[in-house]
PDB file of C-alpha atoms in Angstrom:
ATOM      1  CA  UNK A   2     137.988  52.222-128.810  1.00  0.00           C
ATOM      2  CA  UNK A   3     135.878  54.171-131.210  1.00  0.00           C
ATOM      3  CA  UNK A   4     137.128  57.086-132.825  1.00  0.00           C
ATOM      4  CA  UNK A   5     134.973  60.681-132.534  1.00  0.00           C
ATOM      5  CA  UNK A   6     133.297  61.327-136.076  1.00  0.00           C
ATOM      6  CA  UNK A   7     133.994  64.742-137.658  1.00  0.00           C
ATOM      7  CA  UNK A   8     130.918  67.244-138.876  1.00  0.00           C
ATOM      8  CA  UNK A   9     131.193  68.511-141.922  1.00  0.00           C
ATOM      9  CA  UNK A  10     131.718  72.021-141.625  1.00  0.00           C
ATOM     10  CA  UNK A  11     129.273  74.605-143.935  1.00  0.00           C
ATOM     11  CA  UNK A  12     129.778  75.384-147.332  1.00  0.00           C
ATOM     12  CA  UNK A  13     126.715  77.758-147.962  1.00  0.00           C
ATOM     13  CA  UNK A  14     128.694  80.624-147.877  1.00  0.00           C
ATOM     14  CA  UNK A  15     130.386  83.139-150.245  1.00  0.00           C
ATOM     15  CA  UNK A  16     132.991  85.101-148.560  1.00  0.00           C
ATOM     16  CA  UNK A  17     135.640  84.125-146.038  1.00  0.00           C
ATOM     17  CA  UNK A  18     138.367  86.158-144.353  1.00  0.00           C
ATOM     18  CA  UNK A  19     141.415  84.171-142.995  1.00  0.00           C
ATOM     19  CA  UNK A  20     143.500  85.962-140.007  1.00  0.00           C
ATOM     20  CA  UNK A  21     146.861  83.891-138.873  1.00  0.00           C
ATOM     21  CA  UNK A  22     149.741  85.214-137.296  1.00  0.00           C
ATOM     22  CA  UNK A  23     152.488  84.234-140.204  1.00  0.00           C
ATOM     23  CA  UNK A  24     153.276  83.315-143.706  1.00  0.00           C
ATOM     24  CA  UNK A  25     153.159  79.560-143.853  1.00  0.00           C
ATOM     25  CA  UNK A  26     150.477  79.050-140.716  1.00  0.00           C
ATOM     26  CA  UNK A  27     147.739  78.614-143.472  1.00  0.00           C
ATOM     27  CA  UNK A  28     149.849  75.859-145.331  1.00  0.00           C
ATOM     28  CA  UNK A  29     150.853  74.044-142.699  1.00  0.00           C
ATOM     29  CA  UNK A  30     146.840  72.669-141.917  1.00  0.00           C
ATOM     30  CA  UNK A  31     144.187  74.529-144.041  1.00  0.00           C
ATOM     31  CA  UNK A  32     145.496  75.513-147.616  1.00  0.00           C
ATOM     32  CA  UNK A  33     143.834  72.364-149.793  1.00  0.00           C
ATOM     33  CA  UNK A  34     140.108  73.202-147.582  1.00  0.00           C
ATOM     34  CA  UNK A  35     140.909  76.979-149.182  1.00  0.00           C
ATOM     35  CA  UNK A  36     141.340  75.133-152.596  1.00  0.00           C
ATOM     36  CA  UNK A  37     138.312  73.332-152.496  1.00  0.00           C
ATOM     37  CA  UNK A  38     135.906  77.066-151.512  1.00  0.00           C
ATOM     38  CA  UNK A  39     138.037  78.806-153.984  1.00  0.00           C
ATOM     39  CA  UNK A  40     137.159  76.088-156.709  1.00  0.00           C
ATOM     40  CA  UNK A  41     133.419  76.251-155.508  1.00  0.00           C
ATOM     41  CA  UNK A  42     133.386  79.829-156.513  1.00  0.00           C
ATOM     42  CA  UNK A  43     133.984  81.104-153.273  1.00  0.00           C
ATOM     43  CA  UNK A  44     136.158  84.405-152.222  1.00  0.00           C
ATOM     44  CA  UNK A  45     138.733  83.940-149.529  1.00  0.00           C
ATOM     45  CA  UNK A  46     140.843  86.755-148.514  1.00  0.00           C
ATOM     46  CA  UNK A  47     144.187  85.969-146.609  1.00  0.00           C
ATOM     47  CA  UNK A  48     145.374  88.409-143.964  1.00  0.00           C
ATOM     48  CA  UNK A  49     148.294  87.592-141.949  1.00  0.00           C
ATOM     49  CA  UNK A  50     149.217  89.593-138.515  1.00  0.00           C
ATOM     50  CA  UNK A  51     153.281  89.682-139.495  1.00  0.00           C
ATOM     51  CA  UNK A  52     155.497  89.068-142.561  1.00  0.00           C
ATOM     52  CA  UNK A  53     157.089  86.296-140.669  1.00  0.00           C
ATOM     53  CA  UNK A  54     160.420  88.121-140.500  1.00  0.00           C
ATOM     54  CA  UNK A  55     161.650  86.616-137.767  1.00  0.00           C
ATOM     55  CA  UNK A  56     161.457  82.989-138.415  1.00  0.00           C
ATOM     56  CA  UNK A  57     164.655  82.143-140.483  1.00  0.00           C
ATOM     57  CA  UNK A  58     167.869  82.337-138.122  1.00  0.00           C
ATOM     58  CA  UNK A  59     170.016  82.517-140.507  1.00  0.00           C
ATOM     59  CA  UNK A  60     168.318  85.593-142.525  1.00  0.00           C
ATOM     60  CA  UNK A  61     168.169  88.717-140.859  1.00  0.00           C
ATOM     61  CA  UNK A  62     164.427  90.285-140.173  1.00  0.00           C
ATOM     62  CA  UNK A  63     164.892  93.115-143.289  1.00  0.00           C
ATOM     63  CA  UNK A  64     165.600  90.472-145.785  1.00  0.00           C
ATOM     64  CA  UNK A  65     163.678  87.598-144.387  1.00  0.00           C
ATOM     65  CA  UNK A  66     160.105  89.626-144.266  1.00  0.00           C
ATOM     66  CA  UNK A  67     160.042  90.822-147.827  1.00  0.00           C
ATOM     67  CA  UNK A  68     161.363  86.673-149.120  1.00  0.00           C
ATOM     68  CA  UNK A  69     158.430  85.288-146.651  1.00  0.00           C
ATOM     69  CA  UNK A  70     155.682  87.503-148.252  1.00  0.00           C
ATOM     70  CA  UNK A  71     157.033  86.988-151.511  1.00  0.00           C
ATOM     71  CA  UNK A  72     156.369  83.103-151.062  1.00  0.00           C
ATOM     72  CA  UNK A  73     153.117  83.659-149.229  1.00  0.00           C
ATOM     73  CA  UNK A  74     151.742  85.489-152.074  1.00  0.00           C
ATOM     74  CA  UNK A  75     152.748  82.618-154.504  1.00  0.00           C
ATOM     75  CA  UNK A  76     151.798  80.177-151.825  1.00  0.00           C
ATOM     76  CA  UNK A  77     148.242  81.927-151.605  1.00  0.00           C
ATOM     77  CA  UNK A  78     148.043  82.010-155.815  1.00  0.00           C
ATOM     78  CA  UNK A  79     148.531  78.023-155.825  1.00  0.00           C
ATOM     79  CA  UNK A  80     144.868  77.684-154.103  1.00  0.00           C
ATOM     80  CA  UNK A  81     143.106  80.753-155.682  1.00  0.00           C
ATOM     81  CA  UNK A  82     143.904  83.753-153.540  1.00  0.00           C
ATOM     82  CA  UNK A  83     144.305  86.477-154.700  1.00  0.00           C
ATOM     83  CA  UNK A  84     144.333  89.386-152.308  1.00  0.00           C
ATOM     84  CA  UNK A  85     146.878  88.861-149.505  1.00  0.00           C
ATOM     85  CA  UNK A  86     147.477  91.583-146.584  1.00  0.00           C
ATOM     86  CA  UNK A  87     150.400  92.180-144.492  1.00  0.00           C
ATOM     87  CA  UNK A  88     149.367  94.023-141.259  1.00  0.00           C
ATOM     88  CA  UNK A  89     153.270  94.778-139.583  1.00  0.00           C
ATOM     89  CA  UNK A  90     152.591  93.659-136.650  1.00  0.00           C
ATOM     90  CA  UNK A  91     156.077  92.748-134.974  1.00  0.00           C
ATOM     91  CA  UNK A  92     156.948  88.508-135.758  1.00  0.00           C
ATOM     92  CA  UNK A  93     157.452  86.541-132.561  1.00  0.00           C
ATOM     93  CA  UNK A  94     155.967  89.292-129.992  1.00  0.00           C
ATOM     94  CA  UNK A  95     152.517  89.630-131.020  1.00  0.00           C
ATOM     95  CA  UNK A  96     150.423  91.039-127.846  1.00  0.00           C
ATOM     96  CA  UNK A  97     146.936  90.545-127.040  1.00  0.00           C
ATOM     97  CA  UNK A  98     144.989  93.193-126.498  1.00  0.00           C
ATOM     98  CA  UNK A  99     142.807  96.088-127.149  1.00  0.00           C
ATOM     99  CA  UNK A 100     144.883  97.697-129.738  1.00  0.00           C
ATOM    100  CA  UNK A 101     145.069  94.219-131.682  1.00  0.00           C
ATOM    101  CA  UNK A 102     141.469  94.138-131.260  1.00  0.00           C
ATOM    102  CA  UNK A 103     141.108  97.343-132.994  1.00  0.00           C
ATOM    103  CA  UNK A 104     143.239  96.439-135.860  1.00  0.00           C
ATOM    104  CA  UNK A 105     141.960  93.395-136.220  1.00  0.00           C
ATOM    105  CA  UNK A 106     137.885  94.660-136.015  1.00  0.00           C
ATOM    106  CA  UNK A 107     139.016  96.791-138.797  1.00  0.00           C
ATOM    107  CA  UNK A 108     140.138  94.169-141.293  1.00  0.00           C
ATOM    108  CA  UNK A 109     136.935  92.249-140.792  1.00  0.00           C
ATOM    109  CA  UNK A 110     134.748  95.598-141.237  1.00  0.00           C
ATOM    110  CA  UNK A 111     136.430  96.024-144.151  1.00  0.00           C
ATOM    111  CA  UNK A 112     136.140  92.618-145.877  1.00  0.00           C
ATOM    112  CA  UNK A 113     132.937  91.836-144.593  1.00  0.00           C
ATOM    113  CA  UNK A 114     133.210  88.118-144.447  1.00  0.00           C
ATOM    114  CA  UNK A 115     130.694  85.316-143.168  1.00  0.00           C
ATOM    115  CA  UNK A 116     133.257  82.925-142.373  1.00  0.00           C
ATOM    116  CA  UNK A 117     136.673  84.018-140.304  1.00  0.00           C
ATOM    117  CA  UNK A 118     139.225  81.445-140.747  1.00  0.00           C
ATOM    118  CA  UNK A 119     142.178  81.728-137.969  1.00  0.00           C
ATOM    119  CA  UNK A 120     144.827  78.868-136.561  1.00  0.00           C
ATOM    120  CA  UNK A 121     144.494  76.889-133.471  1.00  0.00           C
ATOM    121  CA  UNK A 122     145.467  79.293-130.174  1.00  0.00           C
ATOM    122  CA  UNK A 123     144.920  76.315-127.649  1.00  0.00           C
ATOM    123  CA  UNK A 124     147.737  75.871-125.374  1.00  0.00           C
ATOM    124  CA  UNK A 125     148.844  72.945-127.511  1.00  0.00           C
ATOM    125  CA  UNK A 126     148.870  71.417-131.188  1.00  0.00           C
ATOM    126  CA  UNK A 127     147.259  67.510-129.606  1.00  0.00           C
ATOM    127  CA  UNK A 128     145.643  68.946-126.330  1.00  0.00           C
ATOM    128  CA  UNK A 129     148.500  67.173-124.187  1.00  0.00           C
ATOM    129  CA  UNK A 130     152.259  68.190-124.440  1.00  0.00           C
ATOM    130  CA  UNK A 131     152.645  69.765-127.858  1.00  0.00           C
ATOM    131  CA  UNK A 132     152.949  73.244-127.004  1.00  0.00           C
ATOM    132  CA  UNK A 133     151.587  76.125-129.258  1.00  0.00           C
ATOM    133  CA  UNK A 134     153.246  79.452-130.077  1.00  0.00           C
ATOM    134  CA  UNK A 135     152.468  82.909-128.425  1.00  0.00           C
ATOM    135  CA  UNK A 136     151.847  84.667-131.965  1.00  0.00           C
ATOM    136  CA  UNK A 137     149.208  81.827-132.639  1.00  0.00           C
ATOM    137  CA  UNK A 138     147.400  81.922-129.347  1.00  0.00           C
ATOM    138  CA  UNK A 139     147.308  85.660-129.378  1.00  0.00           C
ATOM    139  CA  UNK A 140     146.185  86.194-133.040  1.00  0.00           C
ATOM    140  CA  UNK A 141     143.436  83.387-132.871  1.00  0.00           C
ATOM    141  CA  UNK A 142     142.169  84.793-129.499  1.00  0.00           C
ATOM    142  CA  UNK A 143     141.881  88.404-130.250  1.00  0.00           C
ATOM    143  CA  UNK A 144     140.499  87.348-133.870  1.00  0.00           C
ATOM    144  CA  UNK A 145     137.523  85.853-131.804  1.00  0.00           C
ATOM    145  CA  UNK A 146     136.993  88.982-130.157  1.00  0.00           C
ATOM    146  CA  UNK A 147     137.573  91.204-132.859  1.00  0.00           C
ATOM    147  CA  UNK A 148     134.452  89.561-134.701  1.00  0.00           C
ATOM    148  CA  UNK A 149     132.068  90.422-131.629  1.00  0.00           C
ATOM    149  CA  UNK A 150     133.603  93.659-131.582  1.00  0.00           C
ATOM    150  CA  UNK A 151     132.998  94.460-135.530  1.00  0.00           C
ATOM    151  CA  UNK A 152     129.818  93.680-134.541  1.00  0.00           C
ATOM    152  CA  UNK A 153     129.214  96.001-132.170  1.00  0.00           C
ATOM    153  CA  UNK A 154     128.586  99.999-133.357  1.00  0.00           C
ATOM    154  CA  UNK A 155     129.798 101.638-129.976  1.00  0.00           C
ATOM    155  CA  UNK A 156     133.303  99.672-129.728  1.00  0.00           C
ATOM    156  CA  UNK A 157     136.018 100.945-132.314  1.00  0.00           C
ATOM    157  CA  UNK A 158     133.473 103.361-134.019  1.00  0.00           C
ATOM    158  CA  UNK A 159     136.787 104.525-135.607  1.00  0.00           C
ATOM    159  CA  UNK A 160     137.435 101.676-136.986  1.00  0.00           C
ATOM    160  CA  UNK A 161     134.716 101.559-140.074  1.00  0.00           C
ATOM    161  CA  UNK A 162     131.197 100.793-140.166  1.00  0.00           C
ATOM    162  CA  UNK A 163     129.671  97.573-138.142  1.00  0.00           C
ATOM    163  CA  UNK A 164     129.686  94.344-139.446  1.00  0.00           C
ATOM    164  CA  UNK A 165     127.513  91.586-137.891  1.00  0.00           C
ATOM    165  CA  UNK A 166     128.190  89.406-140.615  1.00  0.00           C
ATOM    166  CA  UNK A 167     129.904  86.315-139.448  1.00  0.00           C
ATOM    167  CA  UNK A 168     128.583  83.053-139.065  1.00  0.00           C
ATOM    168  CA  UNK A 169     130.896  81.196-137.618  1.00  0.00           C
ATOM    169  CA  UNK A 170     135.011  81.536-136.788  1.00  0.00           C
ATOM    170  CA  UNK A 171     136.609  78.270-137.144  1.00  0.00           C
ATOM    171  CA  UNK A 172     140.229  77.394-136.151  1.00  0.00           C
ATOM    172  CA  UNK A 173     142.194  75.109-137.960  1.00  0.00           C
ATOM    173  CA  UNK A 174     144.018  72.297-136.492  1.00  0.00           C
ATOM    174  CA  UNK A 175     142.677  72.652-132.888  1.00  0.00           C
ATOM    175  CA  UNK A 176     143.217  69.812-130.732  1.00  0.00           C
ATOM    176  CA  UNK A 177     139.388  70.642-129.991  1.00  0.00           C
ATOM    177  CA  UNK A 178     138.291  70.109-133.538  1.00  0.00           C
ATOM    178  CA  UNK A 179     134.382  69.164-134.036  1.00  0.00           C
ATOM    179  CA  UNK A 180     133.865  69.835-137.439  1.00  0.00           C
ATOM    180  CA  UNK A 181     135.803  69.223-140.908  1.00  0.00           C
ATOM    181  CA  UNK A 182     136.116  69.241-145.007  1.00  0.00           C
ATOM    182  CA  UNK A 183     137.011  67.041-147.417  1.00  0.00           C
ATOM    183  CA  UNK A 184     140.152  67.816-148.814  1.00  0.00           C
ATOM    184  CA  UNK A 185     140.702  64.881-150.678  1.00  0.00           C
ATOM    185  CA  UNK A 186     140.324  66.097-154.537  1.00  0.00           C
ATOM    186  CA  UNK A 187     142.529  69.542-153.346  1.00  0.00           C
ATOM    187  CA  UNK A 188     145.047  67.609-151.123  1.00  0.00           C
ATOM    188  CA  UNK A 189     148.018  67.803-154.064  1.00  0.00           C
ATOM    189  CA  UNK A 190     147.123  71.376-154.262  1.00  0.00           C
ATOM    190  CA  UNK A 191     147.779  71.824-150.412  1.00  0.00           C
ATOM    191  CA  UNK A 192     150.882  70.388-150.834  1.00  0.00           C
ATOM    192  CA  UNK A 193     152.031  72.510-153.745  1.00  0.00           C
ATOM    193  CA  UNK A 194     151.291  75.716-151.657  1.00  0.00           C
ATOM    194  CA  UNK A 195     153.215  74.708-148.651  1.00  0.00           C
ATOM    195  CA  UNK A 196     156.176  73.451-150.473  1.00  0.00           C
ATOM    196  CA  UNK A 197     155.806  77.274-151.822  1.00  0.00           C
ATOM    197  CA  UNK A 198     158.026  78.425-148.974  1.00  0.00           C
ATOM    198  CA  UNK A 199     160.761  77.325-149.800  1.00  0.00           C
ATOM    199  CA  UNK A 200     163.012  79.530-147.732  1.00  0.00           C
ATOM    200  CA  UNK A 201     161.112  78.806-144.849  1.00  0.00           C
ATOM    201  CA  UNK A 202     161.276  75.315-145.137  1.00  0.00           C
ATOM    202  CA  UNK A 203     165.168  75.143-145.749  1.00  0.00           C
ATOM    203  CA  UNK A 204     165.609  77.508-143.036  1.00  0.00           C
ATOM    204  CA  UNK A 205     164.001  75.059-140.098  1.00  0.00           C
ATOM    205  CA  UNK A 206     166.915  73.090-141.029  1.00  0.00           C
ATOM    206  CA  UNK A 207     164.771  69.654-141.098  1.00  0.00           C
ATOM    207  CA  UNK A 208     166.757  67.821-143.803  1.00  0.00           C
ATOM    208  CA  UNK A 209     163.435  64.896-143.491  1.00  0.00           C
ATOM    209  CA  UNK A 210     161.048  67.318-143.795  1.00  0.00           C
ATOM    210  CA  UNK A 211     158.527  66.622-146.837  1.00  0.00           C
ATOM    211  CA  UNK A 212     155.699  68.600-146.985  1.00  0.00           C
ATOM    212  CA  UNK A 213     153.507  65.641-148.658  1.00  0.00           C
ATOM    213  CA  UNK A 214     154.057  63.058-146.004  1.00  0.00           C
ATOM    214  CA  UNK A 215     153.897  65.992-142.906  1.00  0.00           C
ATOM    215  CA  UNK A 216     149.911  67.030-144.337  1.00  0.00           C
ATOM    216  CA  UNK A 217     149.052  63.229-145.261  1.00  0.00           C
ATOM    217  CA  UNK A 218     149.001  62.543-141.550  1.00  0.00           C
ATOM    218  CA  UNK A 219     147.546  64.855-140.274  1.00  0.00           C
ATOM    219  CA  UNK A 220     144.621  64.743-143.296  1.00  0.00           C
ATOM    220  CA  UNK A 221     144.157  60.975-143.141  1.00  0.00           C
ATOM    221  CA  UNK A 222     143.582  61.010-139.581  1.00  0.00           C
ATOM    222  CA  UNK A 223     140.668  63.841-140.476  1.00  0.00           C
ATOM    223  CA  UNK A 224     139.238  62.046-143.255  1.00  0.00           C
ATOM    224  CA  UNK A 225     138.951  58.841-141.168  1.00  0.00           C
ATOM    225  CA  UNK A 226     136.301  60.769-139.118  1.00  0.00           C
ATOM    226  CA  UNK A 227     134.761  62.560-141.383  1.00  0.00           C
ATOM    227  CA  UNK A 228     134.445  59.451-143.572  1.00  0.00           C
ATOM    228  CA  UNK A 229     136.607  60.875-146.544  1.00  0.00           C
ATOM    229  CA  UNK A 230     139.696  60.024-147.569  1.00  0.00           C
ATOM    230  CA  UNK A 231     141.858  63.374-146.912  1.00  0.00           C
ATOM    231  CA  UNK A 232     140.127  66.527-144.588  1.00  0.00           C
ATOM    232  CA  UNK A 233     141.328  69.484-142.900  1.00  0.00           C
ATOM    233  CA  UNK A 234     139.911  69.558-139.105  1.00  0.00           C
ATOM    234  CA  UNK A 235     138.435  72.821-137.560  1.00  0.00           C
ATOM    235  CA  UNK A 236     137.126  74.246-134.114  1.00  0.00           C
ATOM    236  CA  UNK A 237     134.132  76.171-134.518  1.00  0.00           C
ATOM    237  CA  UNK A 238     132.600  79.177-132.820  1.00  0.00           C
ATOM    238  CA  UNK A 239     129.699  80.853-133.287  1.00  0.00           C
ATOM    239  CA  UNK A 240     129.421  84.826-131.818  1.00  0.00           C
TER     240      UNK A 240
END
């Protein structure tokens, strides 16, 4: 049976803006494809919805949130970012909605990005049984909203100045993945940024985990299709 070829995704850009739900989500698909656009010159911009506070069970939520940003911010130095922002929003029980709408149009007003980078929000991670995580579906869907709405003068007018801006909004790691990048000359520096949370990692209690061999399959896999050796796979929309 033939396997689906991957597009490349584009690269004529300058600025991206990359909205996920938690420290780590970044790292755990798209880090080395931030590599490579910081390395080109480009500007990415990481904002993340929570400080992941609630995803150690052995650390309580007031210790846990400060370690977790603390490694994202090292995690985001590793591939070139610099500015990293923590919205609050409450770790496990993010809601969809108007109000995360509004928050979220006024990040990308701010930023004014061409590309928005967010996670996969299908119901699952391989479009069958894997299920997906509330936080990521609701983050990734209001993010695709929130760029129509930045867009848009008369919705959030409180919320900064229009921005009309963005190309495209691509989701990393959707089972429904078109498009792609070649990671393979970043791939190493993927790795180093997810084995940056540390904390996190020891705290899923996965004593086989290795960070290397987890990314490896899922970027082989990619760079079969897209003909490369290593790439990071991505849905993409266009408002």
């Amino acid at each position: 049976m033939s396997v689906e070829k991957l597009e490349p995704v584009a690269e004529d850009w300058q600025k991206a803006l990359a909205i996920v739900a938690h420290p780590d989500d970044l790292e755990f698909g798209s880090a080395a494809a931030v590599a490579r656009w910081t390395r080109q010159g480009k500007e990415v911009v990481y904002c993340l919805l929570t400080s992941g506070e609630a995803g150690i069970d052995g650390v309580a939520p007031d210790e846990c949130g400060p370690l977790r940003e603390a490694e994202q911010i090292e995690s985001s130095r590793i591939v070139g970012v610099s500015a990293v922002e923590f919205l609050g929003q409450p770790d496990g029980t993010i809601e969809y909605g108007v109000a995360l709408r509004r928050v979220l149009t006024a990040v990308i007003r701010r930023h004014q990005p061409e590309i928005v980078i967010t996670n996969n929000f299908r119901d699952t991670w391989d479009g069958d049984v894997l299920l997906n995580q509330a936080d990521h579906m609701n983050t990734g869907r209001a993010t695709l909203d929130a760029v129509r709405d930045a867009a848009n003068r008369w919705i959030f007018p409180d919320a900064g100045e229009r921005w009309s801006g963005v190309r495209q909004v691509w989701a990393s790691g959707s089972p429904n993945s078109r498009h792609a990048v070649d990671t393979t000359e970043t791939f190493d520096v993927g790795v180093e940024s997810l084995r940056a949370h540390k904390a996190y990692i020891e705290g899923l209690n996965w004593p086989d985990f290795d960070p290397a061999e987890f990314l490896e399959g899922i970027s082989r896999t990619s760079g079969t299709r897209l003909g490369t050796k290593y790439a990071a796979p991505f849905e993409v929309f266009t408002p």
